[in-house]
mmCIF file of C-alpha atoms in Angstrom:
data_model
loop_
_atom_site.group_PDB
_atom_site.id
_atom_site.type_symbol
_atom_site.label_atom_id
_atom_site.label_comp_id
_atom_site.label_asym_id
_atom_site.label_seq_id
_atom_site.Cartn_x
_atom_site.Cartn_y
_atom_site.Cartn_z
ATOM 1 C CA UNK A 276 -53.041 120.011 192.444
ATOM 2 C CA UNK A 277 -56.519 121.304 193.133
ATOM 3 C CA UNK A 278 -58.942 118.727 194.562
ATOM 4 C CA UNK A 279 -62.467 119.560 193.390
ATOM 5 C CA UNK A 280 -65.157 119.904 196.074
ATOM 6 C CA UNK A 281 -68.400 117.847 195.989
ATOM 7 C CA UNK A 282 -70.317 120.825 194.708
ATOM 8 C CA UNK A 283 -67.800 121.429 191.915
ATOM 9 C CA UNK A 284 -68.012 117.834 190.807
ATOM 10 C CA UNK A 285 -71.722 117.855 190.729
ATOM 11 C CA UNK A 286 -71.632 121.079 188.656
ATOM 12 C CA UNK A 287 -69.086 119.509 186.313
ATOM 13 C CA UNK A 288 -71.196 116.332 185.757
ATOM 14 C CA UNK A 289 -74.325 118.361 185.188
ATOM 15 C CA UNK A 290 -72.618 120.614 182.585
ATOM 16 C CA UNK A 291 -71.072 117.661 180.890
ATOM 17 C CA UNK A 292 -74.371 115.798 180.681
ATOM 18 C CA UNK A 293 -75.849 118.901 179.155
ATOM 19 C CA UNK A 294 -73.288 119.385 176.380
ATOM 20 C CA UNK A 295 -73.016 115.702 175.459
ATOM 21 C CA UNK A 296 -76.675 114.807 175.260
ATOM 22 C CA UNK A 297 -77.575 112.732 172.161
ATOM 23 C CA UNK A 298 -80.896 111.793 170.679
ATOM 24 C CA UNK A 299 -81.444 107.946 170.844
ATOM 25 C CA UNK A 300 -84.258 105.669 169.742
ATOM 26 C CA UNK A 301 -84.297 102.639 171.961
ATOM 27 C CA UNK A 302 -85.463 99.384 170.355
ATOM 28 C CA UNK A 303 -87.319 96.479 172.108
ATOM 29 C CA UNK A 304 -87.870 93.238 170.240
ATOM 30 C CA UNK A 305 -90.757 90.805 170.212
ATOM 31 C CA UNK A 306 -91.181 87.538 168.368
ATOM 32 C CA UNK A 307 -93.477 88.022 165.334
ATOM 33 C CA UNK A 308 -95.193 85.794 162.823
ATOM 34 C CA UNK A 309 -96.937 88.197 160.503
ATOM 35 C CA UNK A 310 -94.951 91.200 159.497
ATOM 36 C CA UNK A 311 -95.507 93.099 156.251
ATOM 37 C CA UNK A 312 -92.576 92.938 153.816
ATOM 38 C CA UNK A 313 -91.950 96.681 154.393
ATOM 39 C CA UNK A 314 -92.294 96.636 158.170
ATOM 40 C CA UNK A 315 -89.427 97.367 160.518
ATOM 41 C CA UNK A 316 -87.912 94.041 161.616
ATOM 42 C CA UNK A 317 -84.949 92.137 162.796
ATOM 43 C CA UNK A 318 -84.677 89.092 160.534
ATOM 44 C CA UNK A 319 -87.702 88.017 158.440
ATOM 45 C CA UNK A 320 -88.416 88.554 154.734
ATOM 46 C CA UNK A 321 -86.554 91.559 153.250
ATOM 47 C CA UNK A 322 -88.195 94.126 151.032
ATOM 48 C CA UNK A 323 -86.616 93.826 147.513
ATOM 49 C CA UNK A 324 -87.907 96.197 144.859
ATOM 50 C CA UNK A 325 -89.517 94.695 141.747
ATOM 51 C CA UNK A 326 -86.789 94.337 139.237
ATOM 52 C CA UNK A 327 -84.164 94.173 142.058
ATOM 53 C CA UNK A 328 -82.268 91.180 143.423
ATOM 54 C CA UNK A 329 -80.857 89.878 146.708
ATOM 55 C CA UNK A 330 -77.583 91.627 147.604
ATOM 56 C CA UNK A 331 -74.692 89.234 147.463
ATOM 57 C CA UNK A 332 -71.183 89.021 148.990
ATOM 58 C CA UNK A 333 -68.136 89.004 146.719
ATOM 59 C CA UNK A 334 -68.176 85.209 146.757
ATOM 60 C CA UNK A 335 -71.666 85.357 145.216
ATOM 61 C CA UNK A 336 -73.686 84.085 148.063
ATOM 62 C CA UNK A 337 -76.803 86.002 149.226
ATOM 63 C CA UNK A 338 -76.340 88.219 152.246
ATOM 64 C CA UNK A 339 -78.653 87.931 155.289
ATOM 65 C CA UNK A 340 -80.919 90.798 156.223
ATOM 66 C CA UNK A 341 -80.070 91.495 159.899
ATOM 67 C CA UNK A 342 -82.496 94.366 160.214
ATOM 68 C CA UNK A 343 -84.842 96.613 158.205
ATOM 69 C CA UNK A 344 -85.955 100.072 159.430
ATOM 70 C CA UNK A 345 -89.071 101.573 157.898
ATOM 71 C CA UNK A 346 -88.325 105.260 158.602
ATOM 72 C CA UNK A 347 -92.065 106.195 158.731
ATOM 73 C CA UNK A 348 -92.562 103.776 161.665
ATOM 74 C CA UNK A 349 -89.960 105.640 163.757
ATOM 75 C CA UNK A 350 -90.987 108.177 166.439
ATOM 76 C CA UNK A 351 -90.373 111.824 165.474
ATOM 77 C CA UNK A 352 -86.580 112.155 165.293
ATOM 78 C CA UNK A 353 -83.578 114.008 163.745
ATOM 79 C CA UNK A 354 -81.436 110.931 163.134
ATOM 80 C CA UNK A 355 -82.913 109.011 160.279
ATOM 81 C CA UNK A 356 -84.409 110.030 156.878
ATOM 82 C CA UNK A 357 -88.212 110.846 157.266
ATOM 83 C CA UNK A 358 -89.151 108.340 154.586
ATOM 84 C CA UNK A 359 -87.904 105.126 153.021
ATOM 85 C CA UNK A 360 -86.340 101.899 154.232
ATOM 86 C CA UNK A 361 -82.932 101.239 155.592
ATOM 87 C CA UNK A 362 -81.533 97.645 155.587
ATOM 88 C CA UNK A 363 -78.552 96.091 157.216
ATOM 89 C CA UNK A 364 -77.143 93.018 155.506
ATOM 90 C CA UNK A 365 -74.512 90.663 156.971
ATOM 91 C CA UNK A 366 -72.942 87.297 155.874
ATOM 92 C CA UNK A 367 -73.066 83.850 157.347
ATOM 93 C CA UNK A 368 -69.379 83.485 156.850
ATOM 94 C CA UNK A 369 -67.464 80.479 158.189
ATOM 95 C CA UNK A 370 -65.114 82.300 160.613
ATOM 96 C CA UNK A 371 -67.773 83.282 162.046
ATOM 97 C CA UNK A 372 -67.223 86.956 161.493
ATOM 98 C CA UNK A 373 -70.776 87.786 160.155
ATOM 99 C CA UNK A 374 -69.084 89.737 157.356
ATOM 100 C CA UNK A 375 -66.699 91.864 159.487
ATOM 101 C CA UNK A 376 -63.479 92.727 157.916
ATOM 102 C CA UNK A 377 -60.991 93.754 160.751
ATOM 103 C CA UNK A 378 -58.615 95.354 158.226
ATOM 104 C CA UNK A 379 -61.354 97.307 156.442
ATOM 105 C CA UNK A 380 -64.368 97.663 158.668
ATOM 106 C CA UNK A 381 -66.063 99.795 156.007
ATOM 107 C CA UNK A 382 -65.752 96.999 153.355
ATOM 108 C CA UNK A 383 -68.971 96.025 151.547
ATOM 109 C CA UNK A 384 -67.550 92.618 150.459
ATOM 110 C CA UNK A 385 -69.618 90.760 153.063
ATOM 111 C CA UNK A 386 -71.961 93.368 154.471
ATOM 112 C CA UNK A 387 -74.216 96.049 153.015
ATOM 113 C CA UNK A 388 -76.402 98.892 154.199
ATOM 114 C CA UNK A 389 -79.043 99.758 151.630
ATOM 115 C CA UNK A 390 -81.431 102.632 151.519
ATOM 116 C CA UNK A 391 -84.654 102.791 149.454
ATOM 117 C CA UNK A 392 -85.893 106.408 149.481
ATOM 118 C CA UNK A 393 -89.264 105.384 148.186
ATOM 119 C CA UNK A 394 -91.022 102.006 148.773
ATOM 120 C CA UNK A 395 -92.548 100.756 145.557
ATOM 121 C CA UNK A 396 -93.881 97.371 144.460
ATOM 122 C CA UNK A 397 -91.991 94.546 146.017
ATOM 123 C CA UNK A 398 -90.349 91.640 144.191
ATOM 124 C CA UNK A 399 -92.364 88.526 144.815
ATOM 125 C CA UNK A 400 -91.056 86.469 147.724
ATOM 126 C CA UNK A 401 -91.230 83.360 145.497
ATOM 127 C CA UNK A 402 -88.627 84.882 143.128
ATOM 128 C CA UNK A 403 -85.960 84.791 145.810
ATOM 129 C CA UNK A 404 -86.888 82.646 148.834
ATOM 130 C CA UNK A 405 -85.344 79.416 147.569
ATOM 131 C CA UNK A 406 -82.044 81.269 147.369
ATOM 132 C CA UNK A 407 -82.502 82.870 150.806
ATOM 133 C CA UNK A 408 -81.131 80.114 153.074
ATOM 134 C CA UNK A 409 -78.337 80.321 155.570
ATOM 135 C CA UNK A 410 -76.122 78.380 157.979
ATOM 136 C CA UNK A 411 -77.652 79.436 161.300
ATOM 137 C CA UNK A 412 -74.488 78.607 163.193
ATOM 138 C CA UNK A 413 -72.778 81.479 161.462
ATOM 139 C CA UNK A 414 -75.564 84.018 162.270
ATOM 140 C CA UNK A 415 -76.489 85.903 165.435
ATOM 141 C CA UNK A 416 -79.944 84.217 165.592
ATOM 142 C CA UNK A 417 -82.071 81.649 163.833
ATOM 143 C CA UNK A 418 -82.663 82.881 160.248
ATOM 144 C CA UNK A 419 -86.185 81.417 160.259
ATOM 145 C CA UNK A 420 -87.240 83.714 163.160
ATOM 146 C CA UNK A 421 -88.251 87.340 162.833
ATOM 147 C CA UNK A 422 -88.704 90.083 165.448
ATOM 148 C CA UNK A 423 -90.957 93.079 165.490
ATOM 149 C CA UNK A 424 -89.351 96.409 166.654
ATOM 150 C CA UNK A 425 -90.874 98.642 169.253
ATOM 151 C CA UNK A 426 -89.300 102.186 169.396
ATOM 152 C CA UNK A 427 -88.877 104.549 172.160
ATOM 153 C CA UNK A 428 -87.570 108.065 171.867
ATOM 154 C CA UNK A 429 -84.987 109.002 174.519
ATOM 155 C CA UNK A 430 -81.759 110.932 175.167
ATOM 156 C CA UNK A 431 -78.380 109.697 176.346
ATOM 157 C CA UNK A 432 -75.504 111.496 177.988
ATOM 158 C CA UNK A 433 -71.751 110.912 177.644
ATOM 159 C CA UNK A 434 -70.385 107.442 177.840
ATOM 160 C CA UNK A 435 -66.628 107.003 178.105
ATOM 161 C CA UNK A 436 -66.734 103.835 175.984
ATOM 162 C CA UNK A 437 -66.393 106.055 172.949
ATOM 163 C CA UNK A 438 -62.865 107.355 172.074
ATOM 164 C CA UNK A 439 -64.153 110.832 170.992
ATOM 165 C CA UNK A 440 -66.301 111.160 174.161
ATOM 166 C CA UNK A 441 -63.366 110.098 176.288
ATOM 167 C CA UNK A 442 -61.183 112.890 174.825
ATOM 168 C CA UNK A 443 -63.905 115.392 175.297
ATOM 169 C CA UNK A 444 -64.288 114.329 179.010
ATOM 170 C CA UNK A 445 -60.559 114.989 179.661
ATOM 171 C CA UNK A 446 -60.561 118.273 177.763
ATOM 172 C CA UNK A 447 -63.545 119.438 179.925
ATOM 173 C CA UNK A 448 -62.017 118.051 183.154
ATOM 174 C CA UNK A 449 -58.622 119.739 182.498
ATOM 175 C CA UNK A 450 -60.343 122.970 181.683
ATOM 176 C CA UNK A 451 -62.444 122.920 184.817
ATOM 177 C CA UNK A 452 -59.785 121.757 187.270
ATOM 178 C CA UNK A 453 -56.545 122.910 185.626
ATOM 179 C CA UNK A 454 -55.026 119.410 185.316
ATOM 180 C CA UNK A 455 -53.254 117.751 182.414
ATOM 181 C CA UNK A 456 -54.905 114.385 182.416
ATOM 182 C CA UNK A 457 -55.178 112.532 179.109
ATOM 183 C CA UNK A 458 -55.934 108.900 179.947
ATOM 184 C CA UNK A 459 -58.241 106.940 182.276
ATOM 185 C CA UNK A 460 -55.214 105.431 184.000
ATOM 186 C CA UNK A 461 -53.816 108.936 184.833
ATOM 187 C CA UNK A 462 -57.245 109.976 185.950
ATOM 188 C CA UNK A 463 -57.416 107.060 188.512
ATOM 189 C CA UNK A 464 -53.806 107.789 189.597
ATOM 190 C CA UNK A 465 -54.204 111.511 190.171
ATOM 191 C CA UNK A 466 -57.779 111.905 191.277
ATOM 192 C CA UNK A 467 -58.782 110.751 194.761
ATOM 193 C CA UNK A 468 -60.784 107.462 194.901
ATOM 194 C CA UNK A 469 -64.069 108.843 196.201
ATOM 195 C CA UNK A 470 -64.197 111.341 193.270
ATOM 196 C CA UNK A 471 -63.309 108.583 190.739
ATOM 197 C CA UNK A 472 -66.161 106.548 192.154
ATOM 198 C CA UNK A 473 -68.653 109.433 191.943
ATOM 199 C CA UNK A 474 -67.593 110.071 188.184
ATOM 200 C CA UNK A 475 -67.899 106.331 187.618
ATOM 201 C CA UNK A 476 -71.437 106.234 189.066
ATOM 202 C CA UNK A 477 -72.755 109.369 187.307
ATOM 203 C CA UNK A 478 -70.953 108.996 183.841
ATOM 204 C CA UNK A 479 -69.754 105.562 183.226
ATOM 205 C CA UNK A 480 -73.108 104.007 182.319
ATOM 206 C CA UNK A 481 -72.804 101.100 179.839
ATOM 207 C CA UNK A 482 -74.758 102.186 176.811
ATOM 208 C CA UNK A 483 -76.041 98.728 176.024
ATOM 209 C CA UNK A 484 -79.208 97.573 174.232
ATOM 210 C CA UNK A 485 -80.635 97.757 170.684
ATOM 211 C CA UNK A 486 -80.783 101.341 169.444
ATOM 212 C CA UNK A 487 -80.491 103.916 166.814
ATOM 213 C CA UNK A 488 -78.272 106.944 167.672
ATOM 214 C CA UNK A 489 -77.045 107.763 171.191
ATOM 215 C CA UNK A 490 -73.711 106.243 172.474
ATOM 216 C CA UNK A 491 -72.312 102.971 171.254
ATOM 217 C CA UNK A 492 -71.317 100.090 173.579
ATOM 218 C CA UNK A 493 -68.093 98.285 173.193
ATOM 219 C CA UNK A 494 -67.021 95.280 175.171
ATOM 220 C CA UNK A 495 -63.281 95.747 174.505
ATOM 221 C CA UNK A 496 -62.580 99.037 172.760
ATOM 222 C CA UNK A 497 -63.796 101.495 170.224
ATOM 223 C CA UNK A 498 -62.297 100.417 166.890
ATOM 224 C CA UNK A 499 -62.360 104.006 165.408
ATOM 225 C CA UNK A 500 -59.172 105.960 165.240
ATOM 226 C CA UNK A 501 -58.920 109.526 166.430
ATOM 227 C CA UNK A 502 -61.045 111.901 164.320
ATOM 228 C CA UNK A 503 -62.733 109.044 162.523
ATOM 229 C CA UNK A 504 -65.686 110.565 160.611
ATOM 230 C CA UNK A 505 -68.024 107.735 161.387
ATOM 231 C CA UNK A 506 -69.480 109.306 164.481
ATOM 232 C CA UNK A 507 -73.160 108.503 164.205
ATOM 233 C CA UNK A 508 -74.433 105.236 165.510
ATOM 234 C CA UNK A 509 -76.787 104.028 162.722
ATOM 235 C CA UNK A 510 -77.798 100.857 164.557
ATOM 236 C CA UNK A 511 -76.738 98.750 167.553
ATOM 237 C CA UNK A 512 -77.870 95.187 167.957
ATOM 238 C CA UNK A 513 -76.999 93.756 171.376
ATOM 239 C CA UNK A 514 -77.182 90.304 173.005
ATOM 240 C CA UNK A 515 -80.837 89.405 173.777
ATOM 241 C CA UNK A 516 -83.236 86.659 174.689
ATOM 242 C CA UNK A 517 -86.581 87.376 173.132
ATOM 243 C CA UNK A 518 -89.181 84.835 174.392
ATOM 244 C CA UNK A 519 -86.655 82.131 174.402
ATOM 245 C CA UNK A 520 -84.980 83.076 171.129
ATOM 246 C CA UNK A 521 -81.331 83.972 171.592
ATOM 247 C CA UNK A 522 -79.497 86.807 169.766
ATOM 248 C CA UNK A 523 -75.790 86.836 170.238
ATOM 249 C CA UNK A 524 -72.585 87.697 168.499
ATOM 250 C CA UNK A 525 -69.613 85.263 168.727
ATOM 251 C CA UNK A 526 -69.594 82.818 171.592
ATOM 252 C CA UNK A 527 -72.607 84.126 173.519
ATOM 253 C CA UNK A 528 -71.773 87.707 174.552
ATOM 254 C CA UNK A 529 -71.277 90.373 172.027
ATOM 255 C CA UNK A 530 -72.722 93.532 170.564
ATOM 256 C CA UNK A 531 -72.650 94.759 166.940
ATOM 257 C CA UNK A 532 -72.726 98.376 165.761
ATOM 258 C CA UNK A 533 -72.889 100.243 162.493
ATOM 259 C CA UNK A 534 -71.521 103.831 162.107
ATOM 260 C CA UNK A 535 -71.788 106.485 159.492
ATOM 261 C CA UNK A 536 -70.517 110.029 159.103
ATOM 262 C CA UNK A 537 -73.214 112.800 159.720
ATOM 263 C CA UNK A 538 -72.507 114.084 156.220
ATOM 264 C CA UNK A 539 -73.256 110.804 154.509
ATOM 265 C CA UNK A 540 -76.354 110.497 156.733
ATOM 266 C CA UNK A 541 -77.586 113.867 155.642
ATOM 267 C CA UNK A 542 -77.054 112.793 152.042
ATOM 268 C CA UNK A 543 -78.732 109.366 152.619
ATOM 269 C CA UNK A 544 -75.425 107.793 151.425
ATOM 270 C CA UNK A 545 -74.752 104.419 152.994
ATOM 271 C CA UNK A 546 -71.858 102.811 151.016
ATOM 272 C CA UNK A 547 -69.265 103.868 153.596
ATOM 273 C CA UNK A 548 -70.623 102.381 156.878
ATOM 274 C CA UNK A 549 -68.261 101.083 159.549
ATOM 275 C CA UNK A 550 -69.442 97.711 160.840
ATOM 276 C CA UNK A 551 -68.008 96.361 164.110
ATOM 277 C CA UNK A 552 -68.856 93.617 166.586
ATOM 278 C CA UNK A 553 -67.016 91.864 169.399
ATOM 279 C CA UNK A 554 -67.738 89.518 172.252
ATOM 280 C CA UNK A 555 -66.384 88.611 175.666
ATOM 281 C CA UNK A 556 -63.963 85.960 174.504
#
């Protein structure tokens, strides 16, 4: 079995980083008091079009707006629509699962992703605010707080957290070094330690943080099966502490992500979005 040289490893890593680069918009949060109803935000008062109503779960309770992205407030990008508002709604369910259905992660029974292609007159807050109350113990943060979003355009290279990226990595590795490795375990068995460490250092970055696009972060595993069409990271909300306000999923760790197929994204169709979250426990 051929053992790659240092130069070959460096070339391999450089090539892989090139072919796997993805656009990402990183998001920083700050506590906010005054945000317009149509602003990008995490928490806060949702935009509801005049004549519309709060989205509700199948048990009839209003959903909670986790985040709202005003597409015109984003930096120049090829990820989101150019105009309109995208909203992510979850549930303050008992479990507390925030609306996640493990058996059907695309279910809209207790979560919703809504897109408004044009922003018109908003329904008056007074028309729905009395209904818009939640059990904060079952939400990732205090429902009375809102956070402003600060966007930064960037790129991200491969992260082996993702099942599809993992497969691509071994494909490219086997091609380059004529091996037949298919799993991380085999990789660590067959490849000398110093090379494993080098690959670790250069490729195994944890893609954490709040973001749109790029590579997702998973604490345990990627929930998507092989060839799952939901390949695009619509939104990731990570653990955070914003000026003393905690954001967390589950028992204090945790990260949540929403995925959509590129085809649905291109058609601004958001009724088949995969929602996932997990924590350290």
